[in-house]
PDB file of C-alpha atoms in Angstrom:
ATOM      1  CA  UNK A   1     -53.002  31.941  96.886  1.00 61.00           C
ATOM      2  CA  UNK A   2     -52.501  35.584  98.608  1.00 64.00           C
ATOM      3  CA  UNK A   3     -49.756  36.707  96.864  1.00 74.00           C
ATOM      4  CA  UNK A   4     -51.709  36.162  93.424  1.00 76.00           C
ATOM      5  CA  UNK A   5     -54.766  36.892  94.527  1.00 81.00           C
ATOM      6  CA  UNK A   6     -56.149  33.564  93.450  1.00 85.00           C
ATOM      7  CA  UNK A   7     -58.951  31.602  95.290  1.00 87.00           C
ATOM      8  CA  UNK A   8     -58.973  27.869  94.449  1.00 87.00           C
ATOM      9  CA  UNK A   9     -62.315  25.572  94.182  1.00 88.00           C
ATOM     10  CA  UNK A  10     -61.772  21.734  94.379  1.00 88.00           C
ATOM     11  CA  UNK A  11     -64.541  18.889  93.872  1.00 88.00           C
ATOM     12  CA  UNK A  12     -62.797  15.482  93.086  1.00 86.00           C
ATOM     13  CA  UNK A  13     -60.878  16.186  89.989  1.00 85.00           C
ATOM     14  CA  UNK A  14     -62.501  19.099  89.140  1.00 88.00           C
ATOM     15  CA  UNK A  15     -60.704  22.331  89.679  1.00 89.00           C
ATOM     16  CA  UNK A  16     -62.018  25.570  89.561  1.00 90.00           C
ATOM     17  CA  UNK A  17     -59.929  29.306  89.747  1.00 89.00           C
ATOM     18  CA  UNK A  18     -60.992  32.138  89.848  1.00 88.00           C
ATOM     19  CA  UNK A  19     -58.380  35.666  90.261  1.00 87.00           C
ATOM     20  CA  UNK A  20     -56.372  38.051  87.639  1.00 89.00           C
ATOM     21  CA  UNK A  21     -56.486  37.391  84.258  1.00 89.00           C
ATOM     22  CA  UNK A  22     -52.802  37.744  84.449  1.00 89.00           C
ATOM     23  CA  UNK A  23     -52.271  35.393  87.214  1.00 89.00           C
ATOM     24  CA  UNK A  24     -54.652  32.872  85.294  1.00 89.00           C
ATOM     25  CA  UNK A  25     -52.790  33.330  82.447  1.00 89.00           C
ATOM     26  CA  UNK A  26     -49.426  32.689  83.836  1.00 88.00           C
ATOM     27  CA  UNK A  27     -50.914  29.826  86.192  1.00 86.00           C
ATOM     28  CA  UNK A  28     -52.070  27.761  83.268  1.00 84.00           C
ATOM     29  CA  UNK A  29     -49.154  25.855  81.951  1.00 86.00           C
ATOM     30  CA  UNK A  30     -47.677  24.891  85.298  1.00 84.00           C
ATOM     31  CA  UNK A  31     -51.161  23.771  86.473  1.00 82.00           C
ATOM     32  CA  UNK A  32     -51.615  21.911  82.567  1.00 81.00           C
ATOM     33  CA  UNK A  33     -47.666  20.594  83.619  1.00 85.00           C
ATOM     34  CA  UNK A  34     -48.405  19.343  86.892  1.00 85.00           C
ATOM     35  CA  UNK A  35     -51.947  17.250  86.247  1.00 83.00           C
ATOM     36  CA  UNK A  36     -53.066  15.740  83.113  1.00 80.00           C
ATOM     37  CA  UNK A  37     -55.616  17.985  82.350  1.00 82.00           C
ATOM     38  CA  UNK A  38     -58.449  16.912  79.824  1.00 83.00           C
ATOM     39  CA  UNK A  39     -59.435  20.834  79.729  1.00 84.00           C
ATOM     40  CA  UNK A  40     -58.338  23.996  80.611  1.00 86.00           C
ATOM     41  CA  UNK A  41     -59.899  27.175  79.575  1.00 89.00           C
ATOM     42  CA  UNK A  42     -60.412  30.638  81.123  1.00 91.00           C
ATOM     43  CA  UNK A  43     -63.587  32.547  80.827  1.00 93.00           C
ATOM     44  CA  UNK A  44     -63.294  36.423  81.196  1.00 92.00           C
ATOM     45  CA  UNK A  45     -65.016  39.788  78.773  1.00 92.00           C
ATOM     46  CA  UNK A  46     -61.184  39.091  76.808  1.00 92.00           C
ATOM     47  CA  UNK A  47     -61.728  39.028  73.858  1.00 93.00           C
ATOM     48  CA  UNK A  48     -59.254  35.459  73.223  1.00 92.00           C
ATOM     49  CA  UNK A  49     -60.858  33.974  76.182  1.00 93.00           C
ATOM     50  CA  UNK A  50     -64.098  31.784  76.130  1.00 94.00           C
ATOM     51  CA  UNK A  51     -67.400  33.498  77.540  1.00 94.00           C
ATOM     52  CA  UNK A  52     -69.051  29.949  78.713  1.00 95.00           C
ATOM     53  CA  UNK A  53     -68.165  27.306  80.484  1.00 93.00           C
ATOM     54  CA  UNK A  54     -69.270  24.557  82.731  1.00 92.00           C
ATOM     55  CA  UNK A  55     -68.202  23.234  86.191  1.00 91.00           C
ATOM     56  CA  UNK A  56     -69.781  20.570  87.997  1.00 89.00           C
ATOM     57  CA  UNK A  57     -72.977  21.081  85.362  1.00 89.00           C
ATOM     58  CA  UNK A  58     -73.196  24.902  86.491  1.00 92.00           C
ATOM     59  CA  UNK A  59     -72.793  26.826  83.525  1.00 93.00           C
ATOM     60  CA  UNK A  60     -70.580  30.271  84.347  1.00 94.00           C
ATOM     61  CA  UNK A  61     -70.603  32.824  81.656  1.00 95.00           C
ATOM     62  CA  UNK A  62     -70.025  36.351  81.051  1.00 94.00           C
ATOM     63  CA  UNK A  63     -71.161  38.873  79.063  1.00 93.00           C
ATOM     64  CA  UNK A  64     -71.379  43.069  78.801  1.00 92.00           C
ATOM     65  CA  UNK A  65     -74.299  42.866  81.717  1.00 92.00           C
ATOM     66  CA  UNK A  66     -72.032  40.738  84.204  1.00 92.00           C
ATOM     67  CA  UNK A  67     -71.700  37.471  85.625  1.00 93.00           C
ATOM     68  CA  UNK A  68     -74.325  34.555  85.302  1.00 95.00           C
ATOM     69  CA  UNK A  69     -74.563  31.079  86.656  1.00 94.00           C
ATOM     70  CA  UNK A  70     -77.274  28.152  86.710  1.00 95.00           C
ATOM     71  CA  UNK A  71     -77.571  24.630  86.935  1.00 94.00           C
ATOM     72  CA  UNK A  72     -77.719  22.422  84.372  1.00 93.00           C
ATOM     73  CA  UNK A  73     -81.446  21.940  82.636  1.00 94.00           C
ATOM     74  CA  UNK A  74     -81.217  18.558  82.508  1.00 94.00           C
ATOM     75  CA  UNK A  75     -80.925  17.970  86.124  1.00 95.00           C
ATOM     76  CA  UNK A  76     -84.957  19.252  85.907  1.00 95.00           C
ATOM     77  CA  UNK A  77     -85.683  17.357  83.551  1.00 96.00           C
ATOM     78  CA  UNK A  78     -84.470  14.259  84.534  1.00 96.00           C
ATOM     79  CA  UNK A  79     -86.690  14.993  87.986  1.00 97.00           C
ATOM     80  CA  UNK A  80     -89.588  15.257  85.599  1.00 97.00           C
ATOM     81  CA  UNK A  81     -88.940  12.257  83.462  1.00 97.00           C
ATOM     82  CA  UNK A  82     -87.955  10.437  86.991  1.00 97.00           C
ATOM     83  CA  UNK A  83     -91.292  11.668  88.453  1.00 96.00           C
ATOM     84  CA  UNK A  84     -93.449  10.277  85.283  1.00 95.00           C
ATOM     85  CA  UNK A  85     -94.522  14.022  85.552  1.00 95.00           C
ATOM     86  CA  UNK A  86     -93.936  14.405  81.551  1.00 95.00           C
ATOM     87  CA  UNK A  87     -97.480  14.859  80.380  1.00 94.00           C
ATOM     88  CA  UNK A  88     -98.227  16.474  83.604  1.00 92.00           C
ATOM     89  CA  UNK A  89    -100.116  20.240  84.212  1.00 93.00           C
ATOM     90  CA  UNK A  90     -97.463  22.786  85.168  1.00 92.00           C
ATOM     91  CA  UNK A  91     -97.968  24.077  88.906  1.00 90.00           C
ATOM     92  CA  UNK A  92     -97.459  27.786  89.542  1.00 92.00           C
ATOM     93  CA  UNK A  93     -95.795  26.780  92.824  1.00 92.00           C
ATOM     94  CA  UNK A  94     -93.323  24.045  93.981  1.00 94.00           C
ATOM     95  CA  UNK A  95     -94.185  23.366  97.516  1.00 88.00           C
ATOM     96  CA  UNK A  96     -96.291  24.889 100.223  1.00 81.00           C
ATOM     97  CA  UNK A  97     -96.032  24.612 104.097  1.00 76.00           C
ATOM     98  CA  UNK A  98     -97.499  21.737 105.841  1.00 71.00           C
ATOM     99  CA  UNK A  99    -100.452  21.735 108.332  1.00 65.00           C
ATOM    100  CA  UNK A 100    -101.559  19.551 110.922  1.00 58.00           C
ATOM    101  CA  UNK A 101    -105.810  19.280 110.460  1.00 53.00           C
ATOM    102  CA  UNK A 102    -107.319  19.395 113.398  1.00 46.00           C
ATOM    103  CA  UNK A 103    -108.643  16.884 115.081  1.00 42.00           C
ATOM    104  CA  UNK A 104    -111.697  16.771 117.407  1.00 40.00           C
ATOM    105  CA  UNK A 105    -111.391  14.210 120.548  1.00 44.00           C
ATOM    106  CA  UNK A 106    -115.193  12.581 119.357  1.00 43.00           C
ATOM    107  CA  UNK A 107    -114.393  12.675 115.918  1.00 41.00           C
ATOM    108  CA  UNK A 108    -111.557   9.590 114.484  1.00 43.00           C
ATOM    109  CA  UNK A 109    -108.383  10.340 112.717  1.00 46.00           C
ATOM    110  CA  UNK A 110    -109.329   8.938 109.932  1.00 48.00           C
ATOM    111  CA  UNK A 111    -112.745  10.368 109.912  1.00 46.00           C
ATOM    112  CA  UNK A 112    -111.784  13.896 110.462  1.00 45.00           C
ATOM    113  CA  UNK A 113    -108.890  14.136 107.571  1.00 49.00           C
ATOM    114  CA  UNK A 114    -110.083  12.711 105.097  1.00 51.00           C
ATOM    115  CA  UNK A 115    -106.880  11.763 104.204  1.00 51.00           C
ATOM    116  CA  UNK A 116    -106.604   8.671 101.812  1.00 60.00           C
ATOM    117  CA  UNK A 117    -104.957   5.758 103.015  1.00 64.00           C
ATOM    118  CA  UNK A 118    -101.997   6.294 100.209  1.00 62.00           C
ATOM    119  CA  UNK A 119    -101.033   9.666 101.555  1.00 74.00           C
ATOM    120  CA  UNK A 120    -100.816   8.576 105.241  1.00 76.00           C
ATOM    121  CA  UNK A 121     -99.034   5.339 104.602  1.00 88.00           C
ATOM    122  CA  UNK A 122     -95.302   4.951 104.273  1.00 91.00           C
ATOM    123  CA  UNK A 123     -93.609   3.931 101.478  1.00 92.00           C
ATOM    124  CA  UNK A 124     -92.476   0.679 100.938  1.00 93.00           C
ATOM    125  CA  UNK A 125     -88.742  -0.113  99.807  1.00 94.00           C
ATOM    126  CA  UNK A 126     -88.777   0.272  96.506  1.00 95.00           C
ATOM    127  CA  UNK A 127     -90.816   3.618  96.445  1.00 95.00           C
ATOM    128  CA  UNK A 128     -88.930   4.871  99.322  1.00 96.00           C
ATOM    129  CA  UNK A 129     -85.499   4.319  97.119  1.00 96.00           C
ATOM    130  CA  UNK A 130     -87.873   6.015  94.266  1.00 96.00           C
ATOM    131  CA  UNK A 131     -88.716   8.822  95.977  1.00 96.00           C
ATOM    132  CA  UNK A 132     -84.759   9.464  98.000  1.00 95.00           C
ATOM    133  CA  UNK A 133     -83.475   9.219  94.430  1.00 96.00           C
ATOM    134  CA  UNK A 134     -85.806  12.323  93.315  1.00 96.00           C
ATOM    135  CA  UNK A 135     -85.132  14.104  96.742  1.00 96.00           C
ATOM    136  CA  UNK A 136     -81.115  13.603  95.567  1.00 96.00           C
ATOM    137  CA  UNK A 137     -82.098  15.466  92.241  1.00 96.00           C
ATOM    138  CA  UNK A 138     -84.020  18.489  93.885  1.00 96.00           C
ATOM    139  CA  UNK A 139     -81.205  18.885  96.707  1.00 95.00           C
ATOM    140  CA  UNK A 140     -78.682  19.512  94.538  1.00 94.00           C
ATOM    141  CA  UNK A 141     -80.172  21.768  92.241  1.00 95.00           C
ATOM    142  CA  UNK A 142     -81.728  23.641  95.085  1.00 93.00           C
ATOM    143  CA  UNK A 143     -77.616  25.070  95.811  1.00 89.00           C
ATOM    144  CA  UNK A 144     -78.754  27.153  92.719  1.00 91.00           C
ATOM    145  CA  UNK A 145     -82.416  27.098  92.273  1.00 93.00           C
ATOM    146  CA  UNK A 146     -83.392  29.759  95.301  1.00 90.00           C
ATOM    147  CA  UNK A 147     -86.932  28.904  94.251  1.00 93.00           C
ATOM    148  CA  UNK A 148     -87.244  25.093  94.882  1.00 95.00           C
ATOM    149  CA  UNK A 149     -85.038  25.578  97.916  1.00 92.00           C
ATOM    150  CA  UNK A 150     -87.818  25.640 100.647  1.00 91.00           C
ATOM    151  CA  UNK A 151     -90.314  23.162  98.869  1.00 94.00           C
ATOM    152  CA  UNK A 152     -87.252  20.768  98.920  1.00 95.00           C
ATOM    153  CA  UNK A 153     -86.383  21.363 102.318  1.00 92.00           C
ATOM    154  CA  UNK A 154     -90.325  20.266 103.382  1.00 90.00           C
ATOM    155  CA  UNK A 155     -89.536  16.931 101.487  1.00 93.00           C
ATOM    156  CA  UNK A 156     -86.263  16.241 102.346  1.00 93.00           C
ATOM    157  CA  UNK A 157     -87.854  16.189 106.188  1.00 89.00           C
ATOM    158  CA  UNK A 158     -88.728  13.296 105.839  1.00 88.00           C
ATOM    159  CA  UNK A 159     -86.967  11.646 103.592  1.00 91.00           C
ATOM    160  CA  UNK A 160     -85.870   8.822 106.217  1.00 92.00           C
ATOM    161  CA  UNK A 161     -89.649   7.204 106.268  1.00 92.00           C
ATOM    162  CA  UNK A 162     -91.733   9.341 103.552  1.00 93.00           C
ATOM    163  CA  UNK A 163     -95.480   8.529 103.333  1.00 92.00           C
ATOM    164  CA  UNK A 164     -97.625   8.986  99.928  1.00 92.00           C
ATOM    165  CA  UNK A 165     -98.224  12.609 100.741  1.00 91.00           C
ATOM    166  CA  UNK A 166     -94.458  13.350 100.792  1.00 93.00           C
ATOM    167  CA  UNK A 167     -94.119  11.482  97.554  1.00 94.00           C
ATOM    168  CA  UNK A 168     -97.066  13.486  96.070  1.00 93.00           C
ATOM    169  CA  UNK A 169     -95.043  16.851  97.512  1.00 94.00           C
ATOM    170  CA  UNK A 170     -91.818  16.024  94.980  1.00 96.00           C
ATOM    171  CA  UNK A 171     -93.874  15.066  92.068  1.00 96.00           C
ATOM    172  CA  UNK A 172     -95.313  18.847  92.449  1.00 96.00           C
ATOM    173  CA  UNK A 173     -91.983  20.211  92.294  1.00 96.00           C
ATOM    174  CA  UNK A 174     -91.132  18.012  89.544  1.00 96.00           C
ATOM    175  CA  UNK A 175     -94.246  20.118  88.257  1.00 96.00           C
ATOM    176  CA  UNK A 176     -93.039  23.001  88.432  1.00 96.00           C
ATOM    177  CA  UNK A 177     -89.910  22.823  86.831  1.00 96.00           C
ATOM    178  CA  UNK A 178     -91.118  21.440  83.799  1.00 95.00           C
ATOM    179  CA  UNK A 179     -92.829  24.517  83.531  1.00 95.00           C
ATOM    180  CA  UNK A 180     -89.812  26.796  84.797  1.00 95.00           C
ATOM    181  CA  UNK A 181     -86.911  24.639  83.534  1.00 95.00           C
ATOM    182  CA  UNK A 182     -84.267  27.326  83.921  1.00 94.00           C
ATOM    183  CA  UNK A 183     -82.995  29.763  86.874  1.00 93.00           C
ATOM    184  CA  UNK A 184     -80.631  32.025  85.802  1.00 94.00           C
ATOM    185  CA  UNK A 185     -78.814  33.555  88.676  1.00 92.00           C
ATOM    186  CA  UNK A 186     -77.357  37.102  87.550  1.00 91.00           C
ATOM    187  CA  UNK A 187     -74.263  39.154  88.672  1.00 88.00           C
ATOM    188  CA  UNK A 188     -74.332  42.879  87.241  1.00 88.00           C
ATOM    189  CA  UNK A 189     -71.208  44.850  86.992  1.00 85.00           C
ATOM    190  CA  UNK A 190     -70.827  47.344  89.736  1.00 75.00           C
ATOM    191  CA  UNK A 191     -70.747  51.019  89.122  1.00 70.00           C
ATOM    192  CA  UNK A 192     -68.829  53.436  90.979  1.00 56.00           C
ATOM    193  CA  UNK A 193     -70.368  56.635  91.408  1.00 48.00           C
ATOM    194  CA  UNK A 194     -67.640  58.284  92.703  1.00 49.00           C
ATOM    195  CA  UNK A 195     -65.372  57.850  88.977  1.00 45.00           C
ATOM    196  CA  UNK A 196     -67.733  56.938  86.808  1.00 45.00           C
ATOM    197  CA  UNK A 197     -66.064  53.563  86.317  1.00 44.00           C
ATOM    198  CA  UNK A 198     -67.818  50.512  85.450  1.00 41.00           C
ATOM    199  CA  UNK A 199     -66.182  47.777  87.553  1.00 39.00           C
ATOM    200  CA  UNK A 200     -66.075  44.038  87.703  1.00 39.00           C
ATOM    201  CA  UNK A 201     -67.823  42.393  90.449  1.00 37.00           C
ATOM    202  CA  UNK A 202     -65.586  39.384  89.632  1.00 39.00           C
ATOM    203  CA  UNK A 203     -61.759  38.844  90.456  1.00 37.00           C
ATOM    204  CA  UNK A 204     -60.941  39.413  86.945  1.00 39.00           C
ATOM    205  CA  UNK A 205     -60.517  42.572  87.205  1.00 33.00           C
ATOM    206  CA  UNK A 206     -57.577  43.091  84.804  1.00 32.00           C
ATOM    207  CA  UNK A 207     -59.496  42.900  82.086  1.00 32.00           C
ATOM    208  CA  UNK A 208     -63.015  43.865  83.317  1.00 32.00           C
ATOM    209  CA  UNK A 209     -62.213  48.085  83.921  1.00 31.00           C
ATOM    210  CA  UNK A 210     -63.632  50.170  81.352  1.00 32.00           C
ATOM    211  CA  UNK A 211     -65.028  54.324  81.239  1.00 32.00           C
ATOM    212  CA  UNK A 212     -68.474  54.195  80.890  1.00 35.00           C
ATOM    213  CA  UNK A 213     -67.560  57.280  78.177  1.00 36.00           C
ATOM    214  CA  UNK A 214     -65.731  54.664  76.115  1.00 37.00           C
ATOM    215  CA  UNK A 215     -68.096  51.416  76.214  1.00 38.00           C
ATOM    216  CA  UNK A 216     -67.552  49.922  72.734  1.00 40.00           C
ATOM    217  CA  UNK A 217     -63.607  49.332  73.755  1.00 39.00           C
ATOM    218  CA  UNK A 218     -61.710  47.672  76.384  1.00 39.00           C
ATOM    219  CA  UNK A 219     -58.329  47.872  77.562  1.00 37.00           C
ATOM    220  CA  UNK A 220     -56.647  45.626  79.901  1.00 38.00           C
ATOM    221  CA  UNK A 221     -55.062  47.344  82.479  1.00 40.00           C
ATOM    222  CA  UNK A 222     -52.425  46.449  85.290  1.00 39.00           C
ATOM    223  CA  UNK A 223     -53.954  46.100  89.038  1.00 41.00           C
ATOM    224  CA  UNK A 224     -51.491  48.372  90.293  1.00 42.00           C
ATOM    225  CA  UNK A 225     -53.763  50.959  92.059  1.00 41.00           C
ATOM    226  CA  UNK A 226     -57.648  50.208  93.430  1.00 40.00           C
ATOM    227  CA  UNK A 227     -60.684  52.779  93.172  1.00 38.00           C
ATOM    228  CA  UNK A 228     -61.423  54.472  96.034  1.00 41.00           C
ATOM    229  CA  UNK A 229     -64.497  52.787  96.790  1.00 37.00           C
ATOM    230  CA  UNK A 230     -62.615  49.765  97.204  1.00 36.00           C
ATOM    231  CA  UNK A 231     -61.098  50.484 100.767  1.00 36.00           C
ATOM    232  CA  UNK A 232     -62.038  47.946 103.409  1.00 36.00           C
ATOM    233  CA  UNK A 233     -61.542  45.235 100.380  1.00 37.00           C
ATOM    234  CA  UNK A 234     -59.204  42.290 101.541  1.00 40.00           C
ATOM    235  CA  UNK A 235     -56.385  41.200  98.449  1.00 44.00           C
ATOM    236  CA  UNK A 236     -56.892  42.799  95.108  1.00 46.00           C
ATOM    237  CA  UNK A 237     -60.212  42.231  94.129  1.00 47.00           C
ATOM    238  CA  UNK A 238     -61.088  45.589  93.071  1.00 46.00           C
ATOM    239  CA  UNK A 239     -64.708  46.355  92.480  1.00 49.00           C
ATOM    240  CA  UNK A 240     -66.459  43.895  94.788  1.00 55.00           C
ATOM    241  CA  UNK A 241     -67.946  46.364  96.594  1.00 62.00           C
ATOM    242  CA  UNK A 242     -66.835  48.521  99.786  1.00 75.00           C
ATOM    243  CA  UNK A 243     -70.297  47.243 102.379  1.00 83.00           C
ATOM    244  CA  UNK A 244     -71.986  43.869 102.561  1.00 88.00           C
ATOM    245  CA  UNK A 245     -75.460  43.846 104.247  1.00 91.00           C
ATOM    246  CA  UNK A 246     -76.943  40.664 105.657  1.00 93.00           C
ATOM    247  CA  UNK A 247     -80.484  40.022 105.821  1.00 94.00           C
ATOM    248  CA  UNK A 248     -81.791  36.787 107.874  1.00 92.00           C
ATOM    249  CA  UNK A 249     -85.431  35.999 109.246  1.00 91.00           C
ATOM    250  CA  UNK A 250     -86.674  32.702 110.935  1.00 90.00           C
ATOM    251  CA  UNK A 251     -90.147  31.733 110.755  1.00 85.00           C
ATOM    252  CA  UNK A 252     -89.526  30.184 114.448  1.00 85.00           C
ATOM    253  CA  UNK A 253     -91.079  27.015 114.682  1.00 83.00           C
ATOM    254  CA  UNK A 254     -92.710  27.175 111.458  1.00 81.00           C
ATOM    255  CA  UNK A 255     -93.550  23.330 110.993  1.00 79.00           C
ATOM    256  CA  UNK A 256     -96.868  22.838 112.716  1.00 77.00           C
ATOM    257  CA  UNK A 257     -95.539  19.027 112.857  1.00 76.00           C
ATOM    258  CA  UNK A 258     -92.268  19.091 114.243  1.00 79.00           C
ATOM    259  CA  UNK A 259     -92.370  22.727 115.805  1.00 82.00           C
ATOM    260  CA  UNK A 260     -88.800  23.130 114.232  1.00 83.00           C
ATOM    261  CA  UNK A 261     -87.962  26.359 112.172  1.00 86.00           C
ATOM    262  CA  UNK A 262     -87.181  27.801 108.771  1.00 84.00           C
ATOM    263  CA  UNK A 263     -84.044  29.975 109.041  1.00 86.00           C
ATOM    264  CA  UNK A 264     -82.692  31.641 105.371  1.00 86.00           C
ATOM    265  CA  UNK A 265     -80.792  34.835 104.589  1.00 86.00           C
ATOM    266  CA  UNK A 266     -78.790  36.841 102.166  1.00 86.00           C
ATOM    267  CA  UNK A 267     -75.939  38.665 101.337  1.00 86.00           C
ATOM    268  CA  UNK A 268     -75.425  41.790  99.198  1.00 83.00           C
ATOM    269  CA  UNK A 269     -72.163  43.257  98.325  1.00 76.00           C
ATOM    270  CA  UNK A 270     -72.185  47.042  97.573  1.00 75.00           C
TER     271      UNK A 270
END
C-alpha cells in the first residue's frame, strides 16, 4: 500500500505486514473485521507491543541491538532425528565440493576409486523417498541458514536419482546442525553520522527514532520529515540506508561433474 507505506507478505493464510506503527495500528481492526483471524499481533521496540513472534516457523524479534530472524530449531532437528544422525559425531562442516577421481585408461573404474558399491549405486524407492524427504528439510531452512545453503545445493543436484554417496552427503549436514542447531540472522540499527540519530533499519520507524544522548527513553514521533541521509529512499521508510552495494562472484563451472556453476551474492544497505 503506497499511500501507507505498507508492504504486504502472503503465504496461504498467513499474512505478514510490515510499515508504520501508526498505519499498523490503524490497519488492525479492519484487517481482524475482514478475515477471521486466529492472531493478530504487532511486534515493534513499543513498549505495548510484543517483541517476538513467529511467521511461517521464522521467529522475528526485536530488541535495543535491532532486528533478528531465524528458522525454527526444530526444522534441524527433525533432519537429525530423520537422518538417525542422533548419537552421531558433530562435523565442523556441512558439505564440501565434489570431485571427479581420476581415472587411468589401464586401470578399471572400479579399481581406481575405490569407491564402495553403496556409494556408487542409486537408491532404490524407498531410500530415494528417504533421502528427497531430508533434501525437503535442508531446502527450506537453507532460505535462512546462509551456512547449509551451498552443501544443500550439492545434494539437491541430484536429488532426481541420488546414489549412496549423495545420501551419505545429507546425513553430514544433518551432522552439522546437531552441532550448530541455531542461525541467528541479525539486523543492527543504523546510525547516522550526520545527526547523531540512531535509526531503525525497519519500516517501523515511528516508534524506532531515538538521540543516542537520551538512550534509556523513547518517544514516538510522527513521520512527517526524513533525515537527511535518507534522500534517494523510495516511500517513507526512513533509516534504511541512502546506498546499497551488491557483491556477486561465480565459481564458473565449479562442478567437476556437470561443469555447471555456483553463482551467490549479497546485498548491503548503508
Amino acid at each position: 500500500h503506497w499511500d501507507l507505506d505498507l508492504n504486504l507478505e502472503i503465504h496461504g493464510d498467513d499474512f505478514l505486514i510490515d510499515g508504520p506503527r501508526e498505519a499498523l495500528l490503524g490497519l488492525a481492526p479492519e484487517f481482524d473485521r475482514e478475515f477471521a483471524c486466529k492472531k493478530l499481533v504487532i511486534v515493534s521496540p513499543h513498549p505495548d507491543d510484543l517483541k517476538e513472534a513467529s511467521f511461517l516457523h521464522r521467529r522475528i524479534s526485536v530488541d535495543e541491538q535491532g532486528w533478528h530472524e531465524e528458522i525454527d530449531p526444530e526444522y534441524g532437528q527433525s533432519l537429525v532425528k530423520q537422518q538417525g544422525q542422533e548419537s552421531a559425531k558433530f562435523h565442523r562442516v556441512p558439505g564440501h565440493v565434489k570431485s571427479v577421481k581420476q581415472v587411468s585408461p589401464t586401470v578399471s573404474k572400479k579399481a581406481s576409486t575405490g569407491a564402495t558399491p553403496f556409494l556408487d549405486s542409486k537408491l532404490g524407492p524407498k531410500e530415494h523417498t528417504h533421502f528427497r524427504g531430508g533434501a525437503g528439510l535442508a531446502q527450506y531452512m537453507s532460505d535462512r541458514r546462509g551456512d547449509i545453503s551451498f552443501a544443500t545445493k550439492e545434494v539437491l543436484r541430484s536429488a532426481a536419482a541420488p546414489t549412496g554417496e549423495d545420501a551419505e552427503a545429507l546425513k553430514r549436514i544433518a551432522r552439522y546442525i546437531k552441532g550448530v542447531p541455531r542461525c541467528v540472522l541479525d539486523f543492527p540499527w543504523l546510525k547516522d553520522s550526520s545527526s547523531n540519530q540512531t535509526r531503525a533499519t525497519s519500516v517501523d520507524h515511528v516508534v524506532n527514532q531515538q538521540n543516542e544522548n537520551n538512550t534509556n527513553k523513547t518517544t514516538p514521533q510522527a513521520p512527517s520529515e526524513s533525515f537527511d541521509s535518507d534522500e534517494g529512499n523510495l516511500g517513507l521508510n526512513h533509516g534504511l540506508g541512502k546506498y546499497i552495494d551488491v557483491y556477486v562472484d561465480s565459481d564458473w563451472a565449479g562442478c567437476a561433474r556437470t561443469r555447471k556453476s555456483t553463482s551467490g551474492g549479497v546485498i548491503c544497505l548503508q
